Amino acid sequence: MNLSARMRNLLAAIAYFAVAGIAIAYFLINEKFEWIPESALELVREKDLLERPEAKRCADCHTAIYDSWKKSRHSISWTSKTYIEASENRSKEKCLACHIPESVKGEKPSPRMDRRDEGIYCVSCHFIDGKMNGPYDLVAPPHPTYRNPEYVRSNFCGSCHQKTFKEWQATKEEDTCQDCHMPRTRARLTQKMGLNLLHKKKWVGDHRFLHGEISEKDILMETSFQENFFNISLLNKTVPHGVPTADNGDPRLYLYIIFYNSEGEEVDRTKEILAPQQETALPFNKKVDFRYRLFDPVSRVNIELKYQPAWSKEKELVWEKTVQP
Amino acid sequence: MNFARTFLIYFTIAFMMVLPVHAKDMVLKEPPKSLDQFYPPHSKQPKWTQQMHKLSNHFGGVFINLKEKDFENVDKHADKLVEEYKKTSEMVPEWEEYFDIKAAEAFAAAAKTHDMKKAGKASGGLGKTCGKCHAEQQVSVWTKYHWPSFHKIKVTDPSSEKEVEFDKFMKQISGSFKSMRVNFGEGQYGKAAKALRAFKSEYMELKSTCSKCHTTDDVKRFYVGGDAEKAFQGLAKELNAEKPNPGNFWKNVGLVGKTGCKNCHLTHRTYSMIKEVWEEK
């Protein structure tokens, strides 16, 4: 056998063992991780991961989740201008627990003293009692991971979003907070080169914590004219909590009603503020009625519904309608 | 029986000594900056208040255990009291002079004789140090760390939808309230009805304002809750009627003023005024 043939055989053997090794590792990691001795895992553990690391450190492996979280309101819960203004330069005690939670675990958390600029970050939600927790039972060589079923339950989000959680509970709807605000896609939990090939794709929640869009399909309206009164009914048909909702923020729906006479001149205008802090948010599947006295003859009413999130001074148009007697 | 009476007398004397002794003229000075570190957001918990509770518990613990003849715990509380007292004396340098370590040690020594009379007598010197600080500082500390600065609060004016100063908003809401009353008094019910609309939306906006500090909805409902809501419904009913009933109208005006305006002013205004003076400096 000449040298090049030997070399070819050697390379083929290396390739064979490499593929076999990856296949065995893939099988063990994804199917039989309980077979892997703890002593072997200890050799590859990265101890600092269990010392409340910064979010960037988690991004070494969980890059996609980190990138999503970076776009979320959670990531700026301590640094956002709205929060700083509303909390009188972060001096309000009541805000601390949920804007810089130490460890979220189904009840109101305690505030933390370290890494406050990271807001509600990886460690806040996944590091509980000294262990890394998540929704899956799996082996992650750099740190031990524990499956915690709370991650797919609304109760977990209710640690801070307590009022919204209670509103949702009262609706008896099955869709959880995570179903709507963390929609899942099949993806890998890690993007670290090499490790990503060893992990099967799983259902991964969107860590941007999406804020639902509301439209004409969600908020229905009925109107009627009755002698010298004009009546409006609004119905939150699809969102299984108050619209809008917040524990301490102040999101609002503004309902503008403008009355015109037959000449097209404005004769009166009024508005309603639908806001959780005023206890006027639209409850799920329950009509809310408004009644207005007409001081002058009216031939047209223009009605607009606009939404203003808690963190913005800008309003978005939800819908606009015109009705006539 | 005699022992119980003696205990009660000494405990009452000791308790009274740690209560503030107010002079007729009270000067409220802003607490020193160094105290900030013991209150949120600089600390997780109101540590200073917790420290006061510790001192109070150990002080009370001595007498309770003397009464129960649990002398082991008397000694423990006496030692802990001295330890915590020393620690407290070092927390706020500006207040160091309020503390008398010798008085604390003398009290602990007296407590350890397990003689109620001796402990009661020795508690006087220690209690006075607490009482002096409480008399001079307690109201200021409560005002600074437990009451909001209303003039810093911004309110969304429901009409312009812009944020305005709280004080300005109060003048505005007072104006709308007056406009409704004056127009009604003049028999201009249509104008009064429009003024009610503005007044009600401004009044309800205060619910959002309460939420800027209070986490429990019951607090805001006390001022702007069901009673106020009923009064507004009563006002609207009269102003939408063909012939409004003045008796019902003025009764509801009174209810709105009493449930919301008066209750809130009585609770919050004094502290807000003190803070405003401090912050004007």
Coordinates of C-alpha atoms in Angstrom, one line a residue:
Chain A
M1 CA 0.0 0.0 0.0
N2 CA 1.5 3.3 -1.0
L3 CA 1.6 6.4 1.2
S4 CA -1.4 8.2 -0.3
A5 CA -3.6 5.2 0.0
R6 CA -2.6 4.9 3.7
M7 CA -3.3 8.6 4.2
R8 CA -6.8 8.1 2.6
N9 CA -7.6 5.2 4.9
L10 CA -6.4 7.2 7.9
L11 CA -8.6 10.2 7.0
A12 CA -11.5 7.9 6.3
A13 CA -11.1 6.3 9.7
I14 CA -10.9 9.7 11.4
A15 CA -14.0 10.8 9.6
Y16 CA -15.8 7.6 10.5
F17 CA -14.9 8.0 14.2
A18 CA -15.8 11.7 14.2
V19 CA -19.2 11.0 12.7
A20 CA -19.8 8.1 15.0
G21 CA -18.7 10.3 18.0
I22 CA -21.1 13.1 17.0
A23 CA -23.9 10.6 16.5
I24 CA -23.3 9.0 19.9
A25 CA -23.0 12.4 21.6
Y26 CA -26.2 13.6 19.8
F27 CA -28.0 10.4 20.9
L28 CA -26.8 10.7 24.5
I29 CA -27.5 14.4 24.8
N30 CA -30.9 14.3 23.3
E31 CA -32.2 10.9 24.2
K32 CA -30.4 9.4 27.1
F33 CA -28.7 12.2 28.9
E34 CA -29.2 10.4 32.2
W35 CA -26.6 7.9 31.0
I36 CA -23.9 10.6 31.1
P37 CA -22.1 10.4 34.4
E38 CA -22.2 13.6 36.5
S39 CA -18.5 13.3 37.0
A40 CA -18.0 13.6 33.2
L41 CA -20.2 16.7 33.0
E42 CA -18.3 18.2 35.9
L43 CA -15.2 18.3 33.7
V44 CA -16.9 20.7 31.3
R45 CA -19.0 22.8 33.7
E46 CA -18.4 26.5 33.6
K47 CA -18.7 27.5 37.2
D48 CA -19.3 31.2 36.6
L49 CA -22.6 30.4 35.0
L50 CA -24.0 29.6 38.4
E51 CA -22.8 32.9 39.8
R52 CA -25.5 35.2 38.5
P53 CA -23.7 36.0 35.2
E54 CA -24.5 39.0 33.1
A55 CA -26.9 38.5 30.1
K56 CA -24.0 38.8 27.6
R57 CA -22.4 35.7 29.2
C58 CA -25.6 33.7 28.5
A59 CA -25.5 35.0 25.0
D60 CA -22.2 33.1 24.4
C61 CA -24.5 30.1 23.8
H62 CA -28.1 31.4 23.7
T63 CA -27.5 34.1 21.1
A64 CA -30.9 34.0 19.5
I65 CA -32.8 34.2 22.8
Y66 CA -30.5 37.0 24.0
D67 CA -31.0 38.9 20.7
S68 CA -34.8 38.6 21.2
W69 CA -34.7 39.6 24.8
K70 CA -32.6 42.7 23.9
K71 CA -35.5 43.9 21.8
S72 CA -38.0 43.4 24.7
R73 CA -39.3 45.8 27.2
H74 CA -38.0 43.5 29.9
S75 CA -34.4 44.3 28.9
I76 CA -34.9 48.0 29.5
S77 CA -37.1 47.8 32.6
W78 CA -34.5 49.7 34.7
T79 CA -33.1 52.0 32.0
S80 CA -36.2 53.1 30.0
K81 CA -36.9 56.9 30.1
T82 CA -40.6 56.2 30.9
Y83 CA -39.7 54.2 34.0
I84 CA -37.1 56.7 35.2
E85 CA -39.6 59.5 34.9
A86 CA -42.6 57.6 36.4
S87 CA -40.5 56.3 39.3
E88 CA -39.1 59.7 40.2
N89 CA -35.7 58.7 39.2
R90 CA -36.2 55.2 40.4
S91 CA -36.9 56.3 44.0
K92 CA -40.3 54.5 44.3
E93 CA -39.9 51.4 46.4
K94 CA -43.0 49.8 44.9
C95 CA -41.4 49.6 41.5
L96 CA -38.2 47.9 42.5
A97 CA -39.4 44.3 42.9
C98 CA -40.5 43.9 39.4
H99 CA -38.2 46.2 37.5
I100 CA -35.0 44.6 39.0
P101 CA -36.2 41.2 40.3
E102 CA -33.7 39.0 41.9
S103 CA -35.5 35.7 41.2
V104 CA -38.9 35.2 39.7
K105 CA -40.7 32.1 40.9
G106 CA -44.4 32.5 41.0
E107 CA -44.8 35.1 43.7
K108 CA -43.7 38.8 44.0
P109 CA -39.9 38.8 43.8
S110 CA -37.4 40.8 45.9
P111 CA -35.4 43.5 44.2
R112 CA -31.7 42.9 43.6
M113 CA -28.7 45.1 44.3
D114 CA -26.5 43.9 41.4
R115 CA -26.7 44.3 37.6
R116 CA -29.6 46.6 37.8
D117 CA -29.1 48.0 34.3
E118 CA -30.0 44.6 32.9
G119 CA -33.6 44.9 34.1
I120 CA -35.5 41.7 33.9
Y121 CA -32.8 39.5 32.5
C122 CA -31.8 35.8 32.0
V123 CA -30.8 35.3 35.7
S124 CA -34.0 37.0 37.0
C125 CA -36.2 34.4 35.4
H126 CA -34.0 31.3 35.0
F127 CA -31.8 31.2 38.0
I128 CA -33.8 29.9 41.0
D129 CA -32.3 28.9 44.3
G130 CA -28.8 28.5 42.9
K131 CA -30.0 26.4 39.9
M132 CA -30.6 27.2 36.2
N133 CA -34.2 26.4 35.4
G134 CA -36.1 26.1 32.1
P135 CA -39.1 24.4 30.6
Y136 CA -37.1 21.4 29.4
D137 CA -35.4 18.4 30.9
L138 CA -32.1 18.3 29.1
V139 CA -28.4 18.2 29.5
A140 CA -26.5 21.4 28.9
P141 CA -22.8 20.6 29.6
P142 CA -21.8 24.1 30.7
H143 CA -24.4 24.3 33.5
P144 CA -26.9 21.9 35.1
T145 CA -30.5 22.6 33.9
Y146 CA -33.7 21.8 35.8
R147 CA -37.1 21.4 34.2
N148 CA -39.6 23.6 35.9
P149 CA -43.2 23.3 34.6
E150 CA -44.0 26.8 35.8
Y151 CA -42.3 28.2 32.6
V152 CA -45.3 27.3 30.5
R153 CA -47.9 28.5 33.0
S154 CA -49.4 31.9 33.4
N155 CA -48.7 31.8 37.1
F156 CA -45.0 32.4 36.4
C157 CA -45.7 35.7 34.6
G158 CA -48.3 36.5 37.3
S159 CA -45.3 36.9 39.7
C160 CA -45.2 40.5 38.5
H161 CA -48.2 40.9 36.2
Q162 CA -50.5 40.1 39.1
K163 CA -53.5 42.2 38.1
T164 CA -53.4 41.0 34.5
F165 CA -53.0 37.4 35.7
K166 CA -56.1 37.7 37.8
E167 CA -58.1 39.3 34.9
W168 CA -57.0 36.3 32.7
Q169 CA -57.9 33.8 35.4
A170 CA -61.4 35.2 35.7
T171 CA -62.0 34.7 32.0
K172 CA -61.3 30.9 32.4
E173 CA -59.7 30.9 28.9
E174 CA -57.1 28.2 28.3
D175 CA -54.5 30.1 26.3
T176 CA -51.7 31.1 28.7
C177 CA -49.7 34.3 28.8
Q178 CA -46.9 32.5 27.1
D179 CA -49.2 31.2 24.3
C180 CA -49.9 34.8 23.1
H181 CA -46.9 36.8 24.3
M182 CA -44.1 34.2 23.8
P183 CA -45.3 32.3 20.7
R184 CA -43.1 29.2 20.2
T185 CA -41.1 28.2 17.1
R186 CA -38.9 25.2 16.4
A187 CA -35.4 26.3 17.0
R188 CA -32.1 25.4 18.8
L189 CA -31.6 26.6 22.3
T190 CA -27.9 27.2 21.6
Q191 CA -26.1 28.8 18.7
K192 CA -22.6 28.1 19.9
M193 CA -20.7 26.5 17.0
G194 CA -20.4 22.8 17.7
L195 CA -22.9 22.6 20.6
N196 CA -25.7 23.7 18.3
L197 CA -25.2 20.6 16.2
L198 CA -25.5 18.4 19.3
H199 CA -28.9 19.7 20.3
K200 CA -32.2 18.8 18.7
K201 CA -34.5 21.6 17.8
K202 CA -37.1 22.4 20.4
W203 CA -40.1 24.7 20.8
V204 CA -38.5 28.0 21.9
G205 CA -40.6 30.9 23.2
D206 CA -40.2 34.4 21.7
H207 CA -38.2 36.3 24.3
R208 CA -39.3 39.7 22.8
F209 CA -42.5 39.1 25.0
L210 CA -44.7 40.3 22.2
H211 CA -47.2 43.0 22.8
G212 CA -50.4 42.1 21.1
E213 CA -51.8 44.3 18.3
I214 CA -55.5 45.2 18.7
S215 CA -57.8 45.8 15.8
E216 CA -61.4 46.0 14.7
K217 CA -61.8 42.2 15.2
D218 CA -60.9 42.6 18.9
I219 CA -62.9 45.6 20.0
L220 CA -66.5 45.6 18.6
M221 CA -68.8 48.6 18.7
E222 CA -72.6 49.1 18.6
T223 CA -74.3 52.5 18.6
S224 CA -77.8 53.9 18.8
F225 CA -79.7 57.2 18.9
Q226 CA -82.4 57.5 21.5
E227 CA -84.4 60.8 21.7
N228 CA -81.8 63.3 22.7
F229 CA -79.1 60.7 23.7
F230 CA -76.5 58.9 21.8
N231 CA -75.4 55.4 23.1
I232 CA -72.2 53.5 22.4
S233 CA -71.4 49.9 23.5
L234 CA -67.9 48.5 23.3
L235 CA -67.0 44.8 23.6
N236 CA -63.6 43.3 24.0
K237 CA -64.3 40.1 22.1
T238 CA -60.9 38.4 21.8
V239 CA -58.3 39.4 24.4
P240 CA -58.7 37.4 27.6
H241 CA -57.7 40.1 30.0
G242 CA -58.6 43.8 30.3
V243 CA -57.8 46.0 27.3
P244 CA -55.5 47.7 28.0
T245 CA -54.0 46.0 31.1
A246 CA -51.2 46.8 33.5
D247 CA -50.3 46.5 37.1
N248 CA -48.7 49.8 37.5
G249 CA -48.1 51.3 34.1
D250 CA -50.7 53.5 32.5
P251 CA -51.6 52.3 29.0
R252 CA -54.8 53.8 27.6
L253 CA -57.4 53.5 25.0
Y254 CA -58.9 56.9 24.0
L255 CA -62.4 56.9 22.5
Y256 CA -63.1 60.2 20.7
I257 CA -66.7 61.1 19.9
I258 CA -67.3 64.1 17.7
F259 CA -70.8 65.3 16.9
Y260 CA -71.7 67.2 13.6
N261 CA -74.8 69.0 12.5
S262 CA -76.4 68.8 9.0
E263 CA -74.1 71.6 7.8
G264 CA -71.1 69.4 8.7
E265 CA -70.2 71.7 11.6
E266 CA -68.9 70.3 14.8
V267 CA -71.4 70.9 17.6
D268 CA -69.9 68.9 20.5
R269 CA -67.1 66.6 21.3
T270 CA -66.3 64.3 24.1
K271 CA -64.0 61.4 24.9
E272 CA -63.6 58.4 27.1
I273 CA -60.4 57.2 28.7
L274 CA -60.2 53.4 29.0
A275 CA -57.4 52.7 31.3
P276 CA -56.6 50.0 33.9
Q277 CA -55.5 52.6 36.5
Q278 CA -58.9 54.3 36.2
E279 CA -60.6 50.9 36.3
T280 CA -62.2 51.6 33.0
A281 CA -60.3 49.1 30.8
L282 CA -62.5 46.9 28.7
P283 CA -63.1 43.6 30.4
F284 CA -63.1 40.4 28.3
N285 CA -66.4 39.6 26.6
K286 CA -68.5 42.0 28.5
K287 CA -70.2 45.0 27.0
V288 CA -69.4 48.5 28.3
D289 CA -72.0 51.2 27.7
F290 CA -71.6 55.0 27.3
R291 CA -74.4 57.5 27.0
Y292 CA -74.2 61.1 25.8
R293 CA -76.7 63.8 25.9
L294 CA -77.2 65.6 22.6
F295 CA -77.3 69.4 23.3
D296 CA -77.9 70.2 19.6
P297 CA -79.4 68.4 16.6
V298 CA -76.9 65.9 15.3
S299 CA -76.7 64.3 11.8
R300 CA -73.4 62.5 12.0
V301 CA -71.1 61.2 14.7
N302 CA -67.4 60.4 14.1
I303 CA -65.9 57.9 16.5
E304 CA -62.2 57.0 16.8
L305 CA -60.5 54.5 19.0
K306 CA -56.8 55.1 19.7
Y307 CA -54.3 53.2 21.7
Q308 CA -51.4 54.6 23.8
P309 CA -49.0 52.1 25.3
A310 CA -47.7 52.7 28.8
W311 CA -44.2 53.5 27.5
S312 CA -45.1 56.0 24.8
K313 CA -46.7 59.3 24.4
E314 CA -47.7 58.5 20.8
K315 CA -51.2 57.0 20.0
E316 CA -52.0 54.5 17.3
L317 CA -55.3 54.4 15.6
V318 CA -57.2 51.2 16.2
W319 CA -60.3 52.0 14.2
E320 CA -62.4 54.9 13.0
K321 CA -66.1 54.9 12.3
T322 CA -68.9 57.2 11.3
V323 CA -72.5 56.7 12.3
Q324 CA -75.7 58.6 11.4
P325 CA -79.2 58.7 13.1
Chain B
M1 CA -50.3 40.3 91.9
N2 CA -47.8 42.8 93.3
F3 CA -45.2 41.6 90.8
A4 CA -47.6 42.0 87.9
R5 CA -48.4 45.5 89.0
T6 CA -44.7 46.4 89.4
F7 CA -44.0 44.9 86.0
L8 CA -46.8 46.9 84.5
I9 CA -45.7 50.2 86.1
Y10 CA -42.1 49.8 85.0
F11 CA -42.9 48.6 81.5
T12 CA -45.3 51.6 81.0
I13 CA -42.6 54.0 82.3
A14 CA -40.0 52.4 80.0
F15 CA -42.4 52.4 77.1
M16 CA -43.3 56.0 77.6
M17 CA -39.7 57.0 77.7
V18 CA -39.0 55.7 74.2
L19 CA -42.0 57.5 72.9
P20 CA -41.3 61.0 71.5
V21 CA -41.7 63.8 74.0
H22 CA -43.0 66.7 71.9
A23 CA -42.3 70.3 72.8
K24 CA -45.0 72.8 71.9
D25 CA -42.9 74.1 69.1
M26 CA -41.7 71.5 66.7
V27 CA -39.0 72.1 64.2
L28 CA -38.9 69.8 61.3
K29 CA -35.4 69.5 59.8
E30 CA -34.7 67.4 56.7
P31 CA -33.0 64.2 57.8
P32 CA -29.3 63.9 56.9
K33 CA -28.3 62.5 53.5
S34 CA -26.4 59.7 55.1
L35 CA -29.8 58.2 56.1
D36 CA -30.7 57.7 52.4
Q37 CA -28.5 54.5 52.2
F38 CA -30.9 52.8 54.7
Y39 CA -34.0 53.3 52.6
P40 CA -35.0 52.1 49.1
P41 CA -33.9 52.5 46.4
H42 CA -30.4 52.6 48.0
S43 CA -31.2 49.5 50.0
K44 CA -33.5 46.6 49.4
Q45 CA -35.5 47.2 52.5
P46 CA -36.1 50.1 54.8
K47 CA -33.1 49.1 57.0
W48 CA -33.3 52.0 59.4
T49 CA -36.9 51.2 60.3
Q50 CA -36.0 47.5 60.7
Q51 CA -33.2 48.6 63.0
M52 CA -35.6 50.5 65.1
H53 CA -37.8 47.4 65.3
K54 CA -34.8 45.3 66.4
L55 CA -34.0 47.8 69.3
S56 CA -37.6 47.9 70.3
N57 CA -38.0 44.1 70.3
H58 CA -34.9 43.5 72.4
F59 CA -35.9 46.3 74.8
G60 CA -39.4 44.8 75.2
G61 CA -37.9 41.3 75.2
V62 CA -36.0 42.1 78.4
F63 CA -39.2 43.0 80.3
I64 CA -41.4 40.3 78.8
N65 CA -38.9 37.7 79.8
L66 CA -38.3 39.2 83.2
K67 CA -42.1 38.9 83.8
E68 CA -42.0 35.3 82.6
K69 CA -38.9 34.6 84.7
D70 CA -37.2 33.3 81.6
F71 CA -33.8 34.7 82.6
E72 CA -31.8 33.0 79.9
N73 CA -33.7 35.0 77.3
V74 CA -33.5 38.2 79.5
D75 CA -29.7 37.9 79.2
K76 CA -29.8 37.2 75.5
H77 CA -32.1 40.2 74.8
A78 CA -29.9 42.5 77.0
D79 CA -26.8 41.5 75.1
K80 CA -28.4 41.9 71.7
L81 CA -29.8 45.2 72.7
V82 CA -26.4 46.6 73.5
E83 CA -25.0 45.1 70.3
E84 CA -27.7 46.6 68.1
Y85 CA -27.7 49.9 69.9
K86 CA -23.9 50.2 69.2
K87 CA -24.5 49.3 65.6
T88 CA -27.3 51.8 65.2
S89 CA -25.1 54.6 66.8
E90 CA -22.6 54.1 63.9
M91 CA -25.2 54.1 61.1
V92 CA -25.9 57.9 60.8
P93 CA -22.8 59.9 61.8
E94 CA -24.8 63.1 62.2
W95 CA -26.9 61.4 64.9
E96 CA -24.1 59.9 66.9
E97 CA -24.7 62.2 69.8
Y98 CA -28.2 60.9 70.4
F99 CA -26.7 57.6 71.6
D100 CA -25.4 56.9 75.1
I101 CA -23.6 53.5 75.0
K102 CA -22.9 53.6 78.7
A103 CA -26.7 53.9 79.4
A104 CA -27.3 50.9 77.2
E105 CA -24.6 48.9 79.0
A106 CA -26.0 50.0 82.4
F107 CA -29.4 48.8 81.4
A108 CA -28.1 45.5 80.2
A109 CA -26.2 45.0 83.5
A110 CA -29.3 45.9 85.5
A111 CA -31.4 43.5 83.4
K112 CA -28.9 40.7 84.1
T113 CA -29.5 41.1 87.8
H114 CA -33.0 39.7 86.9
D115 CA -34.5 42.3 89.2
M116 CA -37.5 44.0 87.6
K117 CA -37.1 47.1 89.7
K118 CA -33.4 47.6 88.8
A119 CA -34.1 47.0 85.2
G120 CA -37.0 49.4 85.2
K121 CA -34.9 52.1 86.9
A122 CA -32.0 51.6 84.5
S123 CA -34.2 51.7 81.4
G124 CA -34.9 55.4 82.1
G125 CA -31.5 56.6 81.0
L126 CA -31.6 54.5 77.8
G127 CA -35.2 55.3 77.0
K128 CA -34.5 59.0 77.2
T129 CA -31.9 58.7 74.4
C130 CA -34.5 57.0 72.1
G131 CA -37.2 59.5 73.1
K132 CA -35.0 62.6 72.3
C133 CA -34.2 61.4 68.8
H134 CA -37.8 60.4 68.1
A135 CA -39.0 63.8 69.3
E136 CA -36.6 65.6 67.0
Q137 CA -36.4 63.3 64.0
Q138 CA -39.2 60.8 63.7
V139 CA -41.8 63.0 61.9
S140 CA -39.1 64.2 59.5
V141 CA -38.0 60.7 58.7
W142 CA -41.5 59.5 58.1
T143 CA -42.2 62.5 55.9
K144 CA -39.1 62.1 53.8
Y145 CA -39.2 58.4 53.2
H146 CA -42.8 57.5 53.4
W147 CA -44.7 60.3 51.8
P148 CA -44.6 61.4 48.1
S149 CA -43.6 64.8 46.8
F150 CA -46.8 65.8 45.1
H151 CA -45.4 68.8 43.4
K152 CA -43.1 66.3 41.5
I153 CA -46.0 64.2 40.2
K154 CA -47.1 64.8 36.7
V155 CA -50.8 64.2 35.7
T156 CA -52.1 63.6 32.2
D157 CA -54.7 66.3 31.6
P158 CA -57.6 64.3 30.1
S159 CA -58.6 67.3 28.0
S160 CA -55.2 68.3 26.4
E161 CA -53.8 64.8 26.9
K162 CA -50.5 66.5 28.0
E163 CA -48.7 66.0 31.2
V164 CA -49.1 68.9 33.6
E165 CA -47.8 69.6 37.1
F166 CA -49.9 68.2 39.9
D167 CA -50.4 71.6 41.5
K168 CA -51.6 73.1 38.2
F169 CA -53.9 70.1 37.7
M170 CA -55.5 70.7 41.1
K171 CA -56.3 74.3 40.2
Q172 CA -57.8 73.1 36.9
I173 CA -60.0 70.5 38.6
S174 CA -61.1 73.0 41.1
G175 CA -62.0 75.3 38.3
S176 CA -64.2 72.6 36.5
F177 CA -65.9 71.8 39.8
K178 CA -66.7 75.5 40.3
S179 CA -67.8 75.9 36.7
M180 CA -70.4 73.2 37.2
R181 CA -71.7 74.6 40.5
V182 CA -71.8 78.2 39.3
N183 CA -73.6 77.3 36.0
F184 CA -76.1 75.2 37.9
G185 CA -76.7 78.0 40.4
E186 CA -77.4 80.3 37.4
G187 CA -79.9 77.8 35.9
Q188 CA -77.6 77.1 32.9
Y189 CA -78.0 73.4 33.1
G190 CA -76.5 72.6 29.6
K191 CA -73.3 74.4 30.5
A192 CA -73.3 72.8 33.9
A193 CA -73.6 69.4 32.2
K194 CA -70.6 70.0 30.0
A195 CA -68.6 71.3 33.0
L196 CA -69.6 68.0 34.8
R197 CA -68.1 66.0 31.9
A198 CA -64.8 67.8 32.2
F199 CA -64.8 67.7 36.0
K200 CA -65.6 64.0 36.1
S201 CA -62.9 63.0 33.6
E202 CA -60.3 65.1 35.6
Y203 CA -61.5 63.6 38.8
M204 CA -61.2 60.1 37.5
E205 CA -57.8 60.9 36.2
L206 CA -56.8 61.1 39.8
K207 CA -57.2 57.3 40.0
S208 CA -54.2 57.1 37.7
T209 CA -52.4 59.6 39.9
C210 CA -53.0 57.5 43.0
S211 CA -51.5 54.5 41.2
K212 CA -48.3 56.3 40.7
C213 CA -47.5 55.5 44.4
H214 CA -50.1 53.1 45.7
T215 CA -50.1 49.4 44.6
T216 CA -53.4 48.4 46.1
D217 CA -56.6 49.5 44.4
D218 CA -58.5 49.8 47.6
V219 CA -56.5 52.9 48.5
K220 CA -57.6 54.8 45.4
R221 CA -61.1 53.5 45.8
F222 CA -61.2 55.1 49.2
Y223 CA -60.9 58.5 47.6
V224 CA -62.1 57.9 44.0
G225 CA -64.2 54.8 44.4
G226 CA -67.8 53.6 44.5
D227 CA -69.1 56.5 46.6
A228 CA -67.7 59.1 44.2
E229 CA -69.0 57.1 41.2
K230 CA -72.5 57.1 42.7
A231 CA -72.3 60.9 43.4
F232 CA -71.3 61.5 39.7
Q233 CA -74.1 59.3 38.5
G234 CA -76.5 61.4 40.7
L235 CA -75.1 64.6 39.3
A236 CA -75.5 63.4 35.7
K237 CA -79.0 62.2 36.3
E238 CA -80.0 65.7 37.6
L239 CA -78.2 67.6 34.8
N240 CA -79.8 65.3 32.1
A241 CA -83.3 65.7 33.6
E242 CA -86.0 68.0 32.2
K243 CA -86.2 69.8 35.6
P244 CA -83.1 69.2 37.8
N245 CA -83.8 68.8 41.5
P246 CA -81.4 71.3 43.3
G247 CA -81.6 69.3 46.5
N248 CA -80.3 66.2 44.9
F249 CA -77.7 68.1 42.9
W250 CA -76.2 69.9 45.9
K251 CA -76.3 66.7 48.0
N252 CA -74.1 64.9 45.4
V253 CA -71.8 67.9 45.1
G254 CA -71.2 67.6 48.8
L255 CA -70.6 63.9 48.5
V256 CA -67.9 64.3 45.8
G257 CA -66.2 67.0 47.9
K258 CA -66.3 64.9 51.0
T259 CA -65.3 61.5 49.7
G260 CA -62.5 62.6 47.4
C261 CA -61.3 66.2 48.0
K262 CA -61.5 66.4 51.8
N263 CA -60.3 62.9 52.6
C264 CA -57.3 63.1 50.3
H265 CA -56.4 66.6 51.5
L266 CA -56.6 65.6 55.1
T267 CA -54.3 62.7 54.5
H268 CA -51.7 64.0 52.1
R269 CA -51.5 67.8 52.2
T270 CA -49.5 68.4 55.4
Y271 CA -46.7 66.0 54.4
S272 CA -46.7 67.4 50.9
M273 CA -46.3 70.9 52.2
I274 CA -43.4 69.9 54.4
K275 CA -41.6 68.2 51.6
E276 CA -42.2 71.2 49.3
V277 CA -40.5 73.5 51.8
W278 CA -37.5 71.1 52.1
E279 CA -37.2 70.8 48.3
E280 CA -37.4 74.5 47.7
K281 CA -34.2 75.1 49.6

